[in-house]
Short mmCIF file of C-alpha atoms (C1' of nucleotides) in Angstrom, two decimals:
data_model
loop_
_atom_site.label_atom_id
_atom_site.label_comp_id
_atom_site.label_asym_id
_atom_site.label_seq_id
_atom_site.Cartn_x
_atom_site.Cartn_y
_atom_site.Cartn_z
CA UNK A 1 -68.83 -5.88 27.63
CA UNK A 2 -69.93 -7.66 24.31
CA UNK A 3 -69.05 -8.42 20.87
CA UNK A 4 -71.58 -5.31 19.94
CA UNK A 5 -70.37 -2.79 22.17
CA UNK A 6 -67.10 -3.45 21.79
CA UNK A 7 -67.52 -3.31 18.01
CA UNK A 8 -69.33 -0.13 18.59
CA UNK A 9 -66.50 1.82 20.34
CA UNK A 10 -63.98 0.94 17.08
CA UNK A 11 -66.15 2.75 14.77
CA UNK A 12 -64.71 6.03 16.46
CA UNK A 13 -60.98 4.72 15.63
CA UNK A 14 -62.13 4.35 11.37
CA UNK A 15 -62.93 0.24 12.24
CA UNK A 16 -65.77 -0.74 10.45
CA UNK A 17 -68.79 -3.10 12.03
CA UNK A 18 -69.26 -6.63 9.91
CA UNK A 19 -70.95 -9.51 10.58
CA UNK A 20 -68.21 -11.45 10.69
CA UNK A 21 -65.98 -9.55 13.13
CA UNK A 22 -68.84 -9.99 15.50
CA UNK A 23 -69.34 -13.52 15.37
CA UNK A 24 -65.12 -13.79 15.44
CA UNK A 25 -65.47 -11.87 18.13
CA UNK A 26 -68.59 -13.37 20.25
CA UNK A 27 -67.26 -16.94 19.89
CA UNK A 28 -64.14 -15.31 21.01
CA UNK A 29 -65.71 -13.71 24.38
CA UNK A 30 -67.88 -17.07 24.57
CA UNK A 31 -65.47 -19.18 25.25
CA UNK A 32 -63.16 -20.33 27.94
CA UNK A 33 -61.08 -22.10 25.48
CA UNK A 34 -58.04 -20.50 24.04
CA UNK A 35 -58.85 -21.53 20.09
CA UNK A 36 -56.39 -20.84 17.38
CA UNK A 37 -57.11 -19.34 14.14
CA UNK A 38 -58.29 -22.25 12.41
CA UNK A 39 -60.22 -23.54 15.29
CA UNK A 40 -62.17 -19.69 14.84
CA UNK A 41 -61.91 -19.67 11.38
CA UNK A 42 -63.99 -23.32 10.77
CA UNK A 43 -66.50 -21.99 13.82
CA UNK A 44 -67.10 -19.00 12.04
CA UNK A 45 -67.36 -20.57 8.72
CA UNK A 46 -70.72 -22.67 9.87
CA UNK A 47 -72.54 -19.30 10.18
CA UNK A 48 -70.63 -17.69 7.21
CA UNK A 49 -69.46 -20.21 4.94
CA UNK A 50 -67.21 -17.88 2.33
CA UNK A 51 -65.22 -16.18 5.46
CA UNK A 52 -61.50 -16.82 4.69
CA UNK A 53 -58.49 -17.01 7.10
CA UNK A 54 -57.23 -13.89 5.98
CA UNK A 55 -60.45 -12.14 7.48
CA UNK A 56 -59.81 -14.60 10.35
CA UNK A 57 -55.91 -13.16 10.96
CA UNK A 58 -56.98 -9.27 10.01
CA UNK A 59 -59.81 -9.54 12.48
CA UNK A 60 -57.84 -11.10 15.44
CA UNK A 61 -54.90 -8.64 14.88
CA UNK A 62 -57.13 -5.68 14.85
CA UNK A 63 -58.40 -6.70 18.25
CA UNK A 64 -55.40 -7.32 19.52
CA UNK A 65 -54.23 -4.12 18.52
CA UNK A 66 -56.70 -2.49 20.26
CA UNK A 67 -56.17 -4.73 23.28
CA UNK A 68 -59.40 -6.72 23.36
CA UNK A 69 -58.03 -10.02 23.18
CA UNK A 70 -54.43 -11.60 23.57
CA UNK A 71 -52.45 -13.29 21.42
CA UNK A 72 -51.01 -16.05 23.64
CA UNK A 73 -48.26 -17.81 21.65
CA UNK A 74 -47.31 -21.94 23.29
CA UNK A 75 -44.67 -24.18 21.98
CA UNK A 76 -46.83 -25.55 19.53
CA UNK A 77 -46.73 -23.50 15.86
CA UNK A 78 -50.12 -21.79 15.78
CA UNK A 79 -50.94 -18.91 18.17
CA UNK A 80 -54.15 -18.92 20.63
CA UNK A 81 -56.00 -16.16 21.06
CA UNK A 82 -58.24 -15.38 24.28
CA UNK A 83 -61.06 -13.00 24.64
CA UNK A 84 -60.93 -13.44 28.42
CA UNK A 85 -57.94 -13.00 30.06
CA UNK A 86 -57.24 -13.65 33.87
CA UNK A 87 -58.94 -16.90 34.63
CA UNK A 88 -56.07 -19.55 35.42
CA UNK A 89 -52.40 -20.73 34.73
CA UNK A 90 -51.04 -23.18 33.10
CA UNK A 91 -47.96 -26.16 33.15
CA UNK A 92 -47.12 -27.10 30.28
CA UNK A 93 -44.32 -30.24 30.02
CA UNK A 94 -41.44 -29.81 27.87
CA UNK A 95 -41.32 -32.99 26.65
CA UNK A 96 -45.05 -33.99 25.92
CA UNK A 97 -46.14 -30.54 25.44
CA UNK A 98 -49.25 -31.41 27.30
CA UNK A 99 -50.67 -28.49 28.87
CA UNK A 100 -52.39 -28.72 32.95
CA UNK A 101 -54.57 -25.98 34.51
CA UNK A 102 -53.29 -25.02 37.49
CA UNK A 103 -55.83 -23.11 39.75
CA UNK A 104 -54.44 -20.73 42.36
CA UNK A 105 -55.39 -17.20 43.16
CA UNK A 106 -54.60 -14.37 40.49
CA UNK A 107 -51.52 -13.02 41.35
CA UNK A 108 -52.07 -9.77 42.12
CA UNK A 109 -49.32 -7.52 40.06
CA UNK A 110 -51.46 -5.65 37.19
CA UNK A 111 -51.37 -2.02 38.73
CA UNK A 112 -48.02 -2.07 40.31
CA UNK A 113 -46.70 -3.09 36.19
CA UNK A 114 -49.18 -0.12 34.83
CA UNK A 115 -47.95 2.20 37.48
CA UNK A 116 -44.27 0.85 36.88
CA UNK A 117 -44.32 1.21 33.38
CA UNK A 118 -46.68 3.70 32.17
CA UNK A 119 -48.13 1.09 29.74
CA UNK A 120 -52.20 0.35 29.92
CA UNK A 121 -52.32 -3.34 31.24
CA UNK A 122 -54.84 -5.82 29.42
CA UNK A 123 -53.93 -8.92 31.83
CA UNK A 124 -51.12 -10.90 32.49
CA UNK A 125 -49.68 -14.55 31.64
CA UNK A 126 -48.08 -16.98 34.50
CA UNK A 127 -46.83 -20.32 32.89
CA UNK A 128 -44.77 -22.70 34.57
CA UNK A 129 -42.48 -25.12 32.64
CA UNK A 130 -41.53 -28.38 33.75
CA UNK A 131 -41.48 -32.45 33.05
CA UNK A 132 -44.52 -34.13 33.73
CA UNK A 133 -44.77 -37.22 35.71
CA UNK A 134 -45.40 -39.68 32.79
CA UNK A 135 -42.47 -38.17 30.83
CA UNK A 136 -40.34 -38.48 33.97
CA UNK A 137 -41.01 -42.10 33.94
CA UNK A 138 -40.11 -43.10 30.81
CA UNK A 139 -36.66 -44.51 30.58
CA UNK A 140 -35.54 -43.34 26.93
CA UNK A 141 -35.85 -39.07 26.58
CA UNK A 142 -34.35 -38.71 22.91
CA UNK B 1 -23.80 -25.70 35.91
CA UNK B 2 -21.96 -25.51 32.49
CA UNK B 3 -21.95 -26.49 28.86
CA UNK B 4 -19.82 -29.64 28.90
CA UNK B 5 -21.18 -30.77 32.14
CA UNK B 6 -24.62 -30.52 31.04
CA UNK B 7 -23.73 -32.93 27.57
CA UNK B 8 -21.32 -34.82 29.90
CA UNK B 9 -24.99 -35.89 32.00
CA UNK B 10 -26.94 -35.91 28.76
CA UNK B 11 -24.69 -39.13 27.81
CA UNK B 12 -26.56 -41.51 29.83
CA UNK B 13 -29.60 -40.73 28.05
CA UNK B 14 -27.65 -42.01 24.81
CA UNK B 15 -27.51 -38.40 23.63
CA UNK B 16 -24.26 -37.78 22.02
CA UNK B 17 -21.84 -35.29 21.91
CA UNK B 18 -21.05 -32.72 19.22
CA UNK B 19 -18.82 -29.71 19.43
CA UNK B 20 -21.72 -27.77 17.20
CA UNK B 21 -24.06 -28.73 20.21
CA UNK B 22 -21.33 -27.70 22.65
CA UNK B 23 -21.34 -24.11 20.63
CA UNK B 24 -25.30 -23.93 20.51
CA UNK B 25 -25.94 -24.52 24.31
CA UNK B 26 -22.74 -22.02 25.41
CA UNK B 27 -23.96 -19.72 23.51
CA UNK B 28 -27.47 -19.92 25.37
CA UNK B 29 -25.88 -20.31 28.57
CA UNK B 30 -23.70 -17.08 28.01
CA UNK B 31 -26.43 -14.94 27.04
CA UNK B 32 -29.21 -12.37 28.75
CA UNK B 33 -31.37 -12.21 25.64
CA UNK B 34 -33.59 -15.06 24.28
CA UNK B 35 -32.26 -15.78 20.93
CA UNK B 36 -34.58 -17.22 17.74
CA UNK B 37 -33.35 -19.94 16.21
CA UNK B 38 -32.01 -18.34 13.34
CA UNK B 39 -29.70 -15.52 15.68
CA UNK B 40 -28.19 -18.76 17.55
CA UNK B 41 -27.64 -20.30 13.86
CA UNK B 42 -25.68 -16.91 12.57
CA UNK B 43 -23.71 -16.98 15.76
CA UNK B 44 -22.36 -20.93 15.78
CA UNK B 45 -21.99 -20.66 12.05
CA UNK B 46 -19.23 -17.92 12.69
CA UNK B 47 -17.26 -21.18 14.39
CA UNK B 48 -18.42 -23.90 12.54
CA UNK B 49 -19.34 -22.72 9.20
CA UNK B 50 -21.12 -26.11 7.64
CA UNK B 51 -24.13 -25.75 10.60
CA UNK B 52 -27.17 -25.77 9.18
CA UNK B 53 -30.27 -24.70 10.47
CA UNK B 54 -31.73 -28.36 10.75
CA UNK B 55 -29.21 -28.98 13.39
CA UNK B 56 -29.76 -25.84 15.58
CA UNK B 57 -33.56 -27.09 15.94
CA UNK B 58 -32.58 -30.87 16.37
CA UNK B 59 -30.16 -28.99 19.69
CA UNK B 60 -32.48 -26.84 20.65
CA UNK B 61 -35.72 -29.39 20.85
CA UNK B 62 -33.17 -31.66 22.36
CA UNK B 63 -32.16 -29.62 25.32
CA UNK B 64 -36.10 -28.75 25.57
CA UNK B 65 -37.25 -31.86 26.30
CA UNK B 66 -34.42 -32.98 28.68
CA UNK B 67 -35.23 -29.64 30.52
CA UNK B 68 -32.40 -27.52 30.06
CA UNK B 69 -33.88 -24.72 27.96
CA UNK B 70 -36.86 -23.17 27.67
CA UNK B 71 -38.80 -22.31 24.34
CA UNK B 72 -40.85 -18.99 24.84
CA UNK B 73 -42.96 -18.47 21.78
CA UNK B 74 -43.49 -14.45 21.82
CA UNK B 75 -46.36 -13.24 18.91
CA UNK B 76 -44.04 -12.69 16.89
CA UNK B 77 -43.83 -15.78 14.70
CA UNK B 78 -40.43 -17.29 15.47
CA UNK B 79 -39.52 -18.58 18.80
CA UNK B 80 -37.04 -17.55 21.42
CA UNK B 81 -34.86 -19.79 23.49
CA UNK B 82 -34.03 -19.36 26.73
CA UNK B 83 -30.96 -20.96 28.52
CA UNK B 84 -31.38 -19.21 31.84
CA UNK B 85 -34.85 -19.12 33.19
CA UNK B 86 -35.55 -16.95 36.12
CA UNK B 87 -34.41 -13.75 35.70
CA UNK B 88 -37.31 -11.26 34.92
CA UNK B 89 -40.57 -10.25 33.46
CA UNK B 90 -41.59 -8.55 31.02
CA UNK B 91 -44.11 -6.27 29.29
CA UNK B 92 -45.18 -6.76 25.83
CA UNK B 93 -46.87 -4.04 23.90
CA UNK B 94 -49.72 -5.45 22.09
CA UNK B 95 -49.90 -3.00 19.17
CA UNK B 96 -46.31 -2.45 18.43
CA UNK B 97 -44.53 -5.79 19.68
CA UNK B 98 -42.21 -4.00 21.96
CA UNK B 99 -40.88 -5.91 24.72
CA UNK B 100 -39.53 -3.68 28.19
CA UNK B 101 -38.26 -5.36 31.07
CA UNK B 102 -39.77 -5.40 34.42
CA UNK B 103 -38.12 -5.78 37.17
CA UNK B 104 -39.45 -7.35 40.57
CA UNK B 105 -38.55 -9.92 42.95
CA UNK B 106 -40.00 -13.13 41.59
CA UNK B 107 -42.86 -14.62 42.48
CA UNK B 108 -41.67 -17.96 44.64
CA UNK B 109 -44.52 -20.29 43.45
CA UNK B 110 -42.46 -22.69 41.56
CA UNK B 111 -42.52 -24.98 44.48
CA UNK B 112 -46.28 -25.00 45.13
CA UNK B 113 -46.82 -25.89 41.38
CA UNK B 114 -44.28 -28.75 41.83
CA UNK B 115 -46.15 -30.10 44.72
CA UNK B 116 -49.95 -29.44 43.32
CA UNK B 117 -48.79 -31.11 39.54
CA UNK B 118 -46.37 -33.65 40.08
CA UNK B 119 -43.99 -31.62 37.23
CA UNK B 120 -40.78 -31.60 38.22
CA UNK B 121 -41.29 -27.84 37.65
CA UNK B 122 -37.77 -25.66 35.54
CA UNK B 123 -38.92 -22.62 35.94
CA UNK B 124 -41.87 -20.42 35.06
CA UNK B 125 -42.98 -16.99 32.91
CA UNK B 126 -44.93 -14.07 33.71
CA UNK B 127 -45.41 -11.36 31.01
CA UNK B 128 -47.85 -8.70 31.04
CA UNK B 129 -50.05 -7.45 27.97
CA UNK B 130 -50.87 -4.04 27.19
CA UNK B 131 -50.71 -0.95 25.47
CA UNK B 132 -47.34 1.05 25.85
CA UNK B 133 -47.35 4.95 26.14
CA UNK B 134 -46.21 5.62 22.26
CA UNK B 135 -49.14 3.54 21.29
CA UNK B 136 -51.70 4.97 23.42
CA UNK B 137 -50.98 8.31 22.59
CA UNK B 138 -51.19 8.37 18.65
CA UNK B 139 -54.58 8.80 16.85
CA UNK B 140 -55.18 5.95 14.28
CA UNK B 141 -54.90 2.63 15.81
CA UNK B 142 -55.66 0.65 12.80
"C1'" DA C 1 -19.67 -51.81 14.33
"C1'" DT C 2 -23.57 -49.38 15.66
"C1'" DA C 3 -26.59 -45.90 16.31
"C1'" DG C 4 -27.08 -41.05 16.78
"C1'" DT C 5 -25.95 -36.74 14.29
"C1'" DT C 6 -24.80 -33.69 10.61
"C1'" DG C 7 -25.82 -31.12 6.51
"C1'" DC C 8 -28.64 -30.47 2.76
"C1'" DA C 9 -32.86 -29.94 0.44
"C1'" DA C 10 -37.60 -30.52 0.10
"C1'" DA C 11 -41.96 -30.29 2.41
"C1'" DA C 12 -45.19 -28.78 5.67
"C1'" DG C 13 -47.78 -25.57 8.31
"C1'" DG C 14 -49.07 -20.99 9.91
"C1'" DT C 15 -49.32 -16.23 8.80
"C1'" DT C 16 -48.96 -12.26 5.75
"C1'" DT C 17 -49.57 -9.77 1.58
"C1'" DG C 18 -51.59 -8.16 -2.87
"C1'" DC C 19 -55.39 -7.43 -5.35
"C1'" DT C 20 -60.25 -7.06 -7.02
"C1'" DG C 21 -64.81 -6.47 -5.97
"C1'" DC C 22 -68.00 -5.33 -2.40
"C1'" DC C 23 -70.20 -3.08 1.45
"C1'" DA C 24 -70.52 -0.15 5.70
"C1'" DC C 25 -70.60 4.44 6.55
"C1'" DG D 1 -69.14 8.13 -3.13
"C1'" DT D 2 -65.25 6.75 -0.43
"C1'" DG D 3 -62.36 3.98 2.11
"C1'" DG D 4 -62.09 -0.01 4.66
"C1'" DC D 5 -63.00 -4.87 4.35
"C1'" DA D 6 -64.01 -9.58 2.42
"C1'" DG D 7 -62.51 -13.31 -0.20
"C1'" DC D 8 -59.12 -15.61 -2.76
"C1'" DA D 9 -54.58 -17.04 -3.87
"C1'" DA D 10 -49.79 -16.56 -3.91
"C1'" DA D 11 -45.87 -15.49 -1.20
"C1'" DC D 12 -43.28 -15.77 2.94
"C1'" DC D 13 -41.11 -17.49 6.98
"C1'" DT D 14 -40.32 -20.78 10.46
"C1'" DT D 15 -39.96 -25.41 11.55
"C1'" DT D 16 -40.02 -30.33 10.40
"C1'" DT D 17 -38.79 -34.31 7.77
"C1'" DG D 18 -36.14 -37.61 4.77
"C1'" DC D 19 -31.94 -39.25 3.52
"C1'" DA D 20 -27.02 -40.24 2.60
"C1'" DA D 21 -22.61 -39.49 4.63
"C1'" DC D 22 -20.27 -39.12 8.79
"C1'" DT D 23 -18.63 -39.71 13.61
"C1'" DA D 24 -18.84 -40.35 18.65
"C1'" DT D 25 -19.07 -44.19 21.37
#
DNA sequence: ATAGTTGCAAAAGGTTTGCTGCCAC
DNA sequence: GTGGCAGCAAACCTTTTGCAACTAT
């Protein structure tokens, strides 16, 4: 499904189609990256120079809302925000904050937590915590 | 494993004790929920009156990166600290924020992401994203 | 005695809110 | 024409930082 169609469908719940919620939303669906709101915000800004970030923010949270994209919150401040949930996992060390892929087959758990809890799943988020080898080495922690 | 051990082992690392860092991590050991910042502040300043906030984050990032704790950032702006990884799952609603616990035996892939990363791995997170029943059944979404 | 920690306050950074004018419908 | 949205700026909240006094070692 695209950035159109998508768009498209809202109109029935009173959202209204602008240009820039589609290209917020296309770069969003483009990508494999999990950008943050300023990383959308100066994207979008090359095509529409006078967006702001509070279009940025409304935008993303209206989608969200409506469970098109997730709001995927790490250690570090700013939120991410993913238009295409369920492609891998992460590690991400405590110490470095460094984040590592980690590719293994999707675990397989969406319908049994829709059927479980009556809720309409979007996707789900496995992170694993841990030290990472380079901070392990290091002699001094504080 | 408990409070006083924990800051007993942390002394190597030239990490000293404090009985307001004593208060902070019993308080996260003792607990189910996944305080913010600010809850464990209001609770140790019942003890020790003069904590400030400044201190609670210089514990909490502390016991972070020595792997201790876990910070689990939710969308909801503040983070929450964890002192006892490993117990459930959850479900968060997407349009309201509400957060219901799901219960299933956990998924044992801790070690496999050891062996495949070289992270000496704490623990991990799975959370599902959706929309919850309330939500899904009322008109306007916007 | 030394170096890490506390408490305080200021600063920083991300996100939200209020408002006016504009535009999609 | 109406109501939602854009753009802008101020406000807000969480977290970090700087520093002097203190304290565990």
């Amino acid at each position: 499904m695209d950035a159109i169609e998508i768009l498209k469908q809202l109109k029935d719940k009173g959202v209204r189609f602008t240009p820039q919620r589609q290209a917020i939303l296309e770069f969003l669906l483009g990508t494999e990256s999990h950008p943050t709101a300023d990383e959308i915000y100066h994207h979008v800004k090359a095509k529409f120079p006078g967006v702001s970030l509070g279009t940025i923010y409304n935008t993303l949270n209206m989608l969200k809302v409506h469970g098109h994209i997730l709001e995927l919150s790490y250690g570090d401040m700013s939120s991410r925000f993913d238009g295409n949930p369920q492609n891998h996992y992460h590690i991400v060390c405590s110490k470095c904050g460094k984040v590592t892929d980690f590719h293994r087959p999707l675990i397989d758990v969406d319908q049994e937590a829709e059927e479980k809890s009556g809720f309409s799943i979007i996707g789900h988020r496995l992170e694993f915590y841990g030290i990472c080898p380079e901070c392990n080495g290091e002699k001094r922690l504080n």
